[in-house]
Amino acid sequence: MLKIWGRRNSINVMKVLWVCEELALPFEQIDAGMQFGVVNTPEYAAMNPNRKVPTIDDDGFTLAESNTIVRYLAARHGREDLLPTDARARARIESWMDWASFSLAIAMTPLFWQLIRTPGNQRDPKVIAANATEAERCMRILDDQLAGQPHLAGEGFTLADVPAAAFVHRWLALPIERPALPRLEAYYRRMLERRGYRAHVAGPLS
């Protein structure tokens, strides 16, 4: 059985758990990281020298980095609807995955940590304001991309949606003022129709 190391409240672990649901893959999730420890053990470092989560073990094959993991799982199980073999179609999907994990994450990660994981008296209003502004800029990009199509790479749900939709849930759940972005909000409602998204992504922030 596929083993997945990581905390369920890690956005990168969420992506892997969600895709496992999309693939109907049975898995064993093992708590690791932050309060659970594990990542600094020699055994974990042997699987993932970066000592981050998630890491998977698929019948003796270990792999780290969430976007790489979900691409591997989709390819291994022949899900060309999620990740086509056509070079151009695949590149379009991967570009949105990378954009969300870099451009969007650069703003959303410190914003999330300040508002959810930092005690109120230790929060930095300047950090919150600056990252909220940048996160809004990115969410407007997503809203524009969804004009005339239901998903980021076109008509169908693909891996392009996984990293971005994970951040969309956090954006809409954070205690901040947000502009009305109707296409993004409709997209979020579509994601909520997916069992894996409801089960592994769209929960309380922690």
PDB file of C-alpha atoms in Angstrom:
ATOM      1  CA  MET A   1       0.000   0.000   0.000  1.00  0.00           C
ATOM      2  CA  LEU A   2       1.153   3.545  -0.742  1.00  0.00           C
ATOM      3  CA  LYS A   3       2.549   5.246   2.354  1.00  0.00           C
ATOM      4  CA  ILE A   4       2.389   9.028   2.752  1.00  0.00           C
ATOM      5  CA  TRP A   5       4.326  10.845   5.451  1.00  0.00           C
ATOM      6  CA  GLY A   6       3.067  14.267   6.488  1.00  0.00           C
ATOM      7  CA  ARG A   7       0.666  16.374   8.515  1.00  0.00           C
ATOM      8  CA  ARG A   8      -2.902  16.571   7.261  1.00  0.00           C
ATOM      9  CA  ASN A   9      -2.885  20.352   7.801  1.00  0.00           C
ATOM     10  CA  SER A  10       0.106  20.815   5.474  1.00  0.00           C
ATOM     11  CA  ILE A  11      -1.073  22.248   2.168  1.00  0.00           C
ATOM     12  CA  ASN A  12       1.478  20.135   0.315  1.00  0.00           C
ATOM     13  CA  VAL A  13       0.302  16.958   2.009  1.00  0.00           C
ATOM     14  CA  MET A  14      -3.298  17.927   1.226  1.00  0.00           C
ATOM     15  CA  LYS A  15      -2.477  17.937  -2.484  1.00  0.00           C
ATOM     16  CA  VAL A  16      -1.186  14.375  -2.368  1.00  0.00           C
ATOM     17  CA  LEU A  17      -4.095  13.053  -0.298  1.00  0.00           C
ATOM     18  CA  TRP A  18      -6.569  14.758  -2.626  1.00  0.00           C
ATOM     19  CA  VAL A  19      -5.018  13.241  -5.738  1.00  0.00           C
ATOM     20  CA  CYS A  20      -5.027   9.816  -4.123  1.00  0.00           C
ATOM     21  CA  GLU A  21      -8.796  10.203  -3.742  1.00  0.00           C
ATOM     22  CA  GLU A  22      -9.093  11.243  -7.393  1.00  0.00           C
ATOM     23  CA  LEU A  23      -7.188   8.077  -8.347  1.00  0.00           C
ATOM     24  CA  ALA A  24      -9.106   5.883  -5.876  1.00  0.00           C
ATOM     25  CA  LEU A  25      -5.770   4.799  -4.412  1.00  0.00           C
ATOM     26  CA  PRO A  26      -5.693   3.230  -0.955  1.00  0.00           C
ATOM     27  CA  PHE A  27      -2.982   4.746   1.213  1.00  0.00           C
ATOM     28  CA  GLU A  28      -1.583   4.851   4.711  1.00  0.00           C
ATOM     29  CA  GLN A  29      -0.973   8.373   6.006  1.00  0.00           C
ATOM     30  CA  ILE A  30       1.712   8.684   8.678  1.00  0.00           C
ATOM     31  CA  ASP A  31       1.849  11.865  10.760  1.00  0.00           C
ATOM     32  CA  ALA A  32       5.163  13.667  10.342  1.00  0.00           C
ATOM     33  CA  GLY A  33       6.477  17.206  10.624  1.00  0.00           C
ATOM     34  CA  MET A  34       6.078  20.002  13.174  1.00  0.00           C
ATOM     35  CA  GLN A  35       4.524  18.636  16.387  1.00  0.00           C
ATOM     36  CA  PHE A  36       4.818  15.044  15.126  1.00  0.00           C
ATOM     37  CA  GLY A  37       8.561  15.088  14.577  1.00  0.00           C
ATOM     38  CA  VAL A  38       9.815  12.158  12.465  1.00  0.00           C
ATOM     39  CA  VAL A  39      11.339  14.354   9.740  1.00  0.00           C
ATOM     40  CA  ASN A  40      14.623  14.796  11.606  1.00  0.00           C
ATOM     41  CA  THR A  41      15.222  11.092  12.085  1.00  0.00           C
ATOM     42  CA  PRO A  42      17.946   9.381  10.052  1.00  0.00           C
ATOM     43  CA  GLU A  43      15.342   7.027   8.590  1.00  0.00           C
ATOM     44  CA  TYR A  44      13.269   9.886   7.210  1.00  0.00           C
ATOM     45  CA  ALA A  45      16.323  11.786   5.969  1.00  0.00           C
ATOM     46  CA  ALA A  46      17.310   8.700   3.990  1.00  0.00           C
ATOM     47  CA  MET A  47      14.012   8.996   2.094  1.00  0.00           C
ATOM     48  CA  ASN A  48      13.948  12.788   1.897  1.00  0.00           C
ATOM     49  CA  PRO A  49      17.208  14.654   2.609  1.00  0.00           C
ATOM     50  CA  ASN A  50      15.264  17.943   2.646  1.00  0.00           C
ATOM     51  CA  ARG A  51      13.418  16.655   5.744  1.00  0.00           C
ATOM     52  CA  LYS A  52      10.128  18.219   4.665  1.00  0.00           C
ATOM     53  CA  VAL A  53       6.697  16.729   4.040  1.00  0.00           C
ATOM     54  CA  PRO A  54       5.265  14.999   2.149  1.00  0.00           C
ATOM     55  CA  THR A  55       7.278  11.931   1.255  1.00  0.00           C
ATOM     56  CA  ILE A  56       5.803   8.775  -0.244  1.00  0.00           C
ATOM     57  CA  ASP A  57       6.858   5.153  -0.418  1.00  0.00           C
ATOM     58  CA  ASP A  58       5.227   3.363  -3.325  1.00  0.00           C
ATOM     59  CA  ASP A  59       6.242  -0.277  -3.061  1.00  0.00           C
ATOM     60  CA  GLY A  60       9.817   0.640  -2.181  1.00  0.00           C
ATOM     61  CA  PHE A  61      10.053   3.673  -4.452  1.00  0.00           C
ATOM     62  CA  THR A  62      10.414   6.819  -2.333  1.00  0.00           C
ATOM     63  CA  LEU A  63       9.700  10.303  -3.618  1.00  0.00           C
ATOM     64  CA  ALA A  64       9.413  13.819  -2.216  1.00  0.00           C
ATOM     65  CA  GLU A  65       8.067  17.195  -3.437  1.00  0.00           C
ATOM     66  CA  SER A  66       4.276  17.377  -3.653  1.00  0.00           C
ATOM     67  CA  ASN A  67       3.925  18.466  -7.291  1.00  0.00           C
ATOM     68  CA  THR A  68       6.345  15.762  -8.392  1.00  0.00           C
ATOM     69  CA  ILE A  69       4.478  13.198  -6.316  1.00  0.00           C
ATOM     70  CA  VAL A  70       1.075  13.973  -7.812  1.00  0.00           C
ATOM     71  CA  ARG A  71       2.496  13.986 -11.343  1.00  0.00           C
ATOM     72  CA  TYR A  72       4.124  10.625 -10.670  1.00  0.00           C
ATOM     73  CA  LEU A  73       0.925   9.115  -9.290  1.00  0.00           C
ATOM     74  CA  ALA A  74      -1.200  10.342 -12.191  1.00  0.00           C
ATOM     75  CA  ALA A  75       1.319   9.041 -14.747  1.00  0.00           C
ATOM     76  CA  ARG A  76       1.853   5.732 -12.959  1.00  0.00           C
ATOM     77  CA  HIS A  77      -1.861   5.038 -12.956  1.00  0.00           C
ATOM     78  CA  GLY A  78      -2.470   6.122 -16.541  1.00  0.00           C
ATOM     79  CA  ARG A  79      -4.634   9.135 -15.791  1.00  0.00           C
ATOM     80  CA  GLU A  80      -4.097  11.190 -18.923  1.00  0.00           C
ATOM     81  CA  ASP A  81      -7.189  13.204 -18.060  1.00  0.00           C
ATOM     82  CA  LEU A  82      -5.235  14.606 -15.121  1.00  0.00           C
ATOM     83  CA  LEU A  83      -1.819  14.769 -16.818  1.00  0.00           C
ATOM     84  CA  PRO A  84      -1.711  14.255 -20.596  1.00  0.00           C
ATOM     85  CA  THR A  85       1.267  12.725 -22.354  1.00  0.00           C
ATOM     86  CA  ASP A  86       1.070  15.354 -25.110  1.00  0.00           C
ATOM     87  CA  ALA A  87       4.017  17.669 -24.440  1.00  0.00           C
ATOM     88  CA  ARG A  88       2.157  20.948 -24.947  1.00  0.00           C
ATOM     89  CA  ALA A  89      -0.941  19.980 -22.997  1.00  0.00           C
ATOM     90  CA  ARG A  90       1.226  18.674 -20.165  1.00  0.00           C
ATOM     91  CA  ALA A  91       3.385  21.808 -20.141  1.00  0.00           C
ATOM     92  CA  ARG A  92       0.312  24.034 -19.821  1.00  0.00           C
ATOM     93  CA  ILE A  93      -0.829  22.042 -16.789  1.00  0.00           C
ATOM     94  CA  GLU A  94       2.611  22.024 -15.202  1.00  0.00           C
ATOM     95  CA  SER A  95       3.003  25.764 -15.695  1.00  0.00           C
ATOM     96  CA  TRP A  96      -0.068  26.398 -13.537  1.00  0.00           C
ATOM     97  CA  MET A  97       1.167  23.929 -10.940  1.00  0.00           C
ATOM     98  CA  ASP A  98       4.521  25.694 -10.751  1.00  0.00           C
ATOM     99  CA  TRP A  99       2.929  29.160 -10.733  1.00  0.00           C
ATOM    100  CA  ALA A 100       0.733  28.255  -7.771  1.00  0.00           C
ATOM    101  CA  SER A 101       3.610  26.678  -5.882  1.00  0.00           C
ATOM    102  CA  PHE A 102       5.868  29.667  -6.366  1.00  0.00           C
ATOM    103  CA  SER A 103       4.131  32.962  -7.250  1.00  0.00           C
ATOM    104  CA  LEU A 104       0.953  32.255  -5.304  1.00  0.00           C
ATOM    105  CA  ALA A 105       2.693  30.482  -2.425  1.00  0.00           C
ATOM    106  CA  ILE A 106       5.133  33.362  -1.915  1.00  0.00           C
ATOM    107  CA  ALA A 107       2.215  35.535  -0.818  1.00  0.00           C
ATOM    108  CA  MET A 108      -0.156  32.996   0.674  1.00  0.00           C
ATOM    109  CA  THR A 109       2.290  31.150   2.906  1.00  0.00           C
ATOM    110  CA  PRO A 110       3.395  34.095   5.086  1.00  0.00           C
ATOM    111  CA  LEU A 111      -0.159  35.446   5.106  1.00  0.00           C
ATOM    112  CA  PHE A 112      -1.483  32.107   6.355  1.00  0.00           C
ATOM    113  CA  TRP A 113       1.244  31.772   8.969  1.00  0.00           C
ATOM    114  CA  GLN A 114       0.699  35.294  10.273  1.00  0.00           C
ATOM    115  CA  LEU A 115      -3.072  34.971  10.560  1.00  0.00           C
ATOM    116  CA  ILE A 116      -3.448  31.325  11.594  1.00  0.00           C
ATOM    117  CA  ARG A 117      -0.251  30.091  13.227  1.00  0.00           C
ATOM    118  CA  THR A 118       1.104  33.240  14.846  1.00  0.00           C
ATOM    119  CA  PRO A 119      -0.347  34.497  18.155  1.00  0.00           C
ATOM    120  CA  GLY A 120      -2.238  37.760  17.721  1.00  0.00           C
ATOM    121  CA  ASN A 121       0.202  39.831  19.765  1.00  0.00           C
ATOM    122  CA  GLN A 122       3.109  38.638  17.621  1.00  0.00           C
ATOM    123  CA  ARG A 123       1.629  39.350  14.201  1.00  0.00           C
ATOM    124  CA  ASP A 124       3.222  41.918  11.918  1.00  0.00           C
ATOM    125  CA  PRO A 125       0.572  44.150  10.274  1.00  0.00           C
ATOM    126  CA  LYS A 126       2.989  45.207   7.540  1.00  0.00           C
ATOM    127  CA  VAL A 127       3.702  41.601   6.575  1.00  0.00           C
ATOM    128  CA  ILE A 128      -0.015  40.825   6.571  1.00  0.00           C
ATOM    129  CA  ALA A 129      -0.897  43.871   4.458  1.00  0.00           C
ATOM    130  CA  ALA A 130       1.860  43.343   1.905  1.00  0.00           C
ATOM    131  CA  ASN A 131       1.119  39.665   1.411  1.00  0.00           C
ATOM    132  CA  ALA A 132      -2.640  40.176   1.322  1.00  0.00           C
ATOM    133  CA  THR A 133      -2.112  42.639  -1.530  1.00  0.00           C
ATOM    134  CA  GLU A 134       0.102  40.217  -3.441  1.00  0.00           C
ATOM    135  CA  ALA A 135      -2.248  37.294  -2.786  1.00  0.00           C
ATOM    136  CA  GLU A 136      -5.151  39.344  -4.135  1.00  0.00           C
ATOM    137  CA  ARG A 137      -3.141  40.108  -7.280  1.00  0.00           C
ATOM    138  CA  CYS A 138      -2.621  36.384  -7.792  1.00  0.00           C
ATOM    139  CA  MET A 139      -6.255  35.537  -7.119  1.00  0.00           C
ATOM    140  CA  ARG A 140      -7.265  38.073  -9.766  1.00  0.00           C
ATOM    141  CA  ILE A 141      -5.016  36.213 -12.209  1.00  0.00           C
ATOM    142  CA  LEU A 142      -6.889  33.012 -11.407  1.00  0.00           C
ATOM    143  CA  ASP A 143     -10.223  34.780 -11.770  1.00  0.00           C
ATOM    144  CA  ASP A 144      -9.183  36.059 -15.202  1.00  0.00           C
ATOM    145  CA  GLN A 145      -7.964  32.610 -16.268  1.00  0.00           C
ATOM    146  CA  LEU A 146     -11.373  31.167 -15.420  1.00  0.00           C
ATOM    147  CA  ALA A 147     -13.182  33.483 -17.822  1.00  0.00           C
ATOM    148  CA  GLY A 148     -14.972  31.244 -20.272  1.00  0.00           C
ATOM    149  CA  GLN A 149     -13.678  27.957 -18.872  1.00  0.00           C
ATOM    150  CA  PRO A 150     -14.468  25.975 -15.720  1.00  0.00           C
ATOM    151  CA  HIS A 151     -10.912  24.880 -14.888  1.00  0.00           C
ATOM    152  CA  LEU A 152      -7.459  26.393 -15.120  1.00  0.00           C
ATOM    153  CA  ALA A 153      -6.304  24.332 -18.100  1.00  0.00           C
ATOM    154  CA  GLY A 154      -9.630  24.269 -19.916  1.00  0.00           C
ATOM    155  CA  GLU A 155     -12.841  22.287 -19.706  1.00  0.00           C
ATOM    156  CA  GLY A 156     -11.707  19.358 -17.611  1.00  0.00           C
ATOM    157  CA  PHE A 157     -10.274  19.026 -14.128  1.00  0.00           C
ATOM    158  CA  THR A 158      -6.519  18.359 -14.239  1.00  0.00           C
ATOM    159  CA  LEU A 159      -3.501  18.556 -11.980  1.00  0.00           C
ATOM    160  CA  ALA A 160      -3.324  22.241 -12.940  1.00  0.00           C
ATOM    161  CA  ASP A 161      -6.163  22.799 -10.477  1.00  0.00           C
ATOM    162  CA  VAL A 162      -4.699  20.987  -7.493  1.00  0.00           C
ATOM    163  CA  PRO A 163      -2.113  23.441  -6.074  1.00  0.00           C
ATOM    164  CA  ALA A 164      -4.137  26.537  -6.939  1.00  0.00           C
ATOM    165  CA  ALA A 165      -7.438  25.236  -5.551  1.00  0.00           C
ATOM    166  CA  ALA A 166      -5.734  24.323  -2.290  1.00  0.00           C
ATOM    167  CA  PHE A 167      -4.674  27.943  -1.891  1.00  0.00           C
ATOM    168  CA  VAL A 168      -8.092  29.219  -2.986  1.00  0.00           C
ATOM    169  CA  HIS A 169      -9.667  27.488   0.013  1.00  0.00           C
ATOM    170  CA  ARG A 170      -7.202  29.174   2.348  1.00  0.00           C
ATOM    171  CA  TRP A 171      -7.725  32.545   0.702  1.00  0.00           C
ATOM    172  CA  LEU A 172     -11.488  32.356   1.112  1.00  0.00           C
ATOM    173  CA  ALA A 173     -11.233  31.082   4.692  1.00  0.00           C
ATOM    174  CA  LEU A 174      -8.700  33.600   6.015  1.00  0.00           C
ATOM    175  CA  PRO A 175     -10.034  36.420   8.242  1.00  0.00           C
ATOM    176  CA  ILE A 176      -9.307  39.209   5.743  1.00  0.00           C
ATOM    177  CA  GLU A 177     -11.234  41.554   3.503  1.00  0.00           C
ATOM    178  CA  ARG A 178     -11.492  40.247  -0.056  1.00  0.00           C
ATOM    179  CA  PRO A 179     -12.813  41.656  -3.297  1.00  0.00           C
ATOM    180  CA  ALA A 180     -15.694  39.922  -5.035  1.00  0.00           C
ATOM    181  CA  LEU A 181     -14.229  37.549  -7.608  1.00  0.00           C
ATOM    182  CA  PRO A 182     -17.282  35.734  -8.995  1.00  0.00           C
ATOM    183  CA  ARG A 183     -15.461  33.338 -11.309  1.00  0.00           C
ATOM    184  CA  LEU A 184     -13.050  32.310  -8.573  1.00  0.00           C
ATOM    185  CA  GLU A 185     -15.896  31.804  -6.121  1.00  0.00           C
ATOM    186  CA  ALA A 186     -17.792  29.665  -8.657  1.00  0.00           C
ATOM    187  CA  TYR A 187     -14.607  27.672  -9.219  1.00  0.00           C
ATOM    188  CA  TYR A 188     -14.349  27.056  -5.481  1.00  0.00           C
ATOM    189  CA  ARG A 189     -17.900  25.743  -5.447  1.00  0.00           C
ATOM    190  CA  ARG A 190     -17.011  23.359  -8.285  1.00  0.00           C
ATOM    191  CA  MET A 191     -14.010  22.124  -6.338  1.00  0.00           C
ATOM    192  CA  LEU A 192     -16.255  21.470  -3.347  1.00  0.00           C
ATOM    193  CA  GLU A 193     -18.165  18.996  -5.488  1.00  0.00           C
ATOM    194  CA  ARG A 194     -15.054  16.795  -5.508  1.00  0.00           C
ATOM    195  CA  ARG A 195     -14.972  14.359  -2.614  1.00  0.00           C
ATOM    196  CA  GLY A 196     -11.206  14.467  -2.228  1.00  0.00           C
ATOM    197  CA  TYR A 197     -11.187  18.246  -2.032  1.00  0.00           C
ATOM    198  CA  ARG A 198     -13.871  18.246   0.650  1.00  0.00           C
ATOM    199  CA  ALA A 199     -12.147  15.488   2.600  1.00  0.00           C
ATOM    200  CA  HIS A 200      -8.563  16.681   2.489  1.00  0.00           C
ATOM    201  CA  VAL A 201      -8.450  20.387   1.600  1.00  0.00           C
ATOM    202  CA  ALA A 202     -11.588  22.287   2.513  1.00  0.00           C
ATOM    203  CA  GLY A 203     -11.459  21.944   6.268  1.00  0.00           C
ATOM    204  CA  PRO A 204     -10.835  24.381   9.126  1.00  0.00           C
ATOM    205  CA  LEU A 205      -7.527  26.224   8.920  1.00  0.00           C
ATOM    206  CA  SER A 206      -4.895  25.181  11.421  1.00  0.00           C
TER     207      SER A 206
END
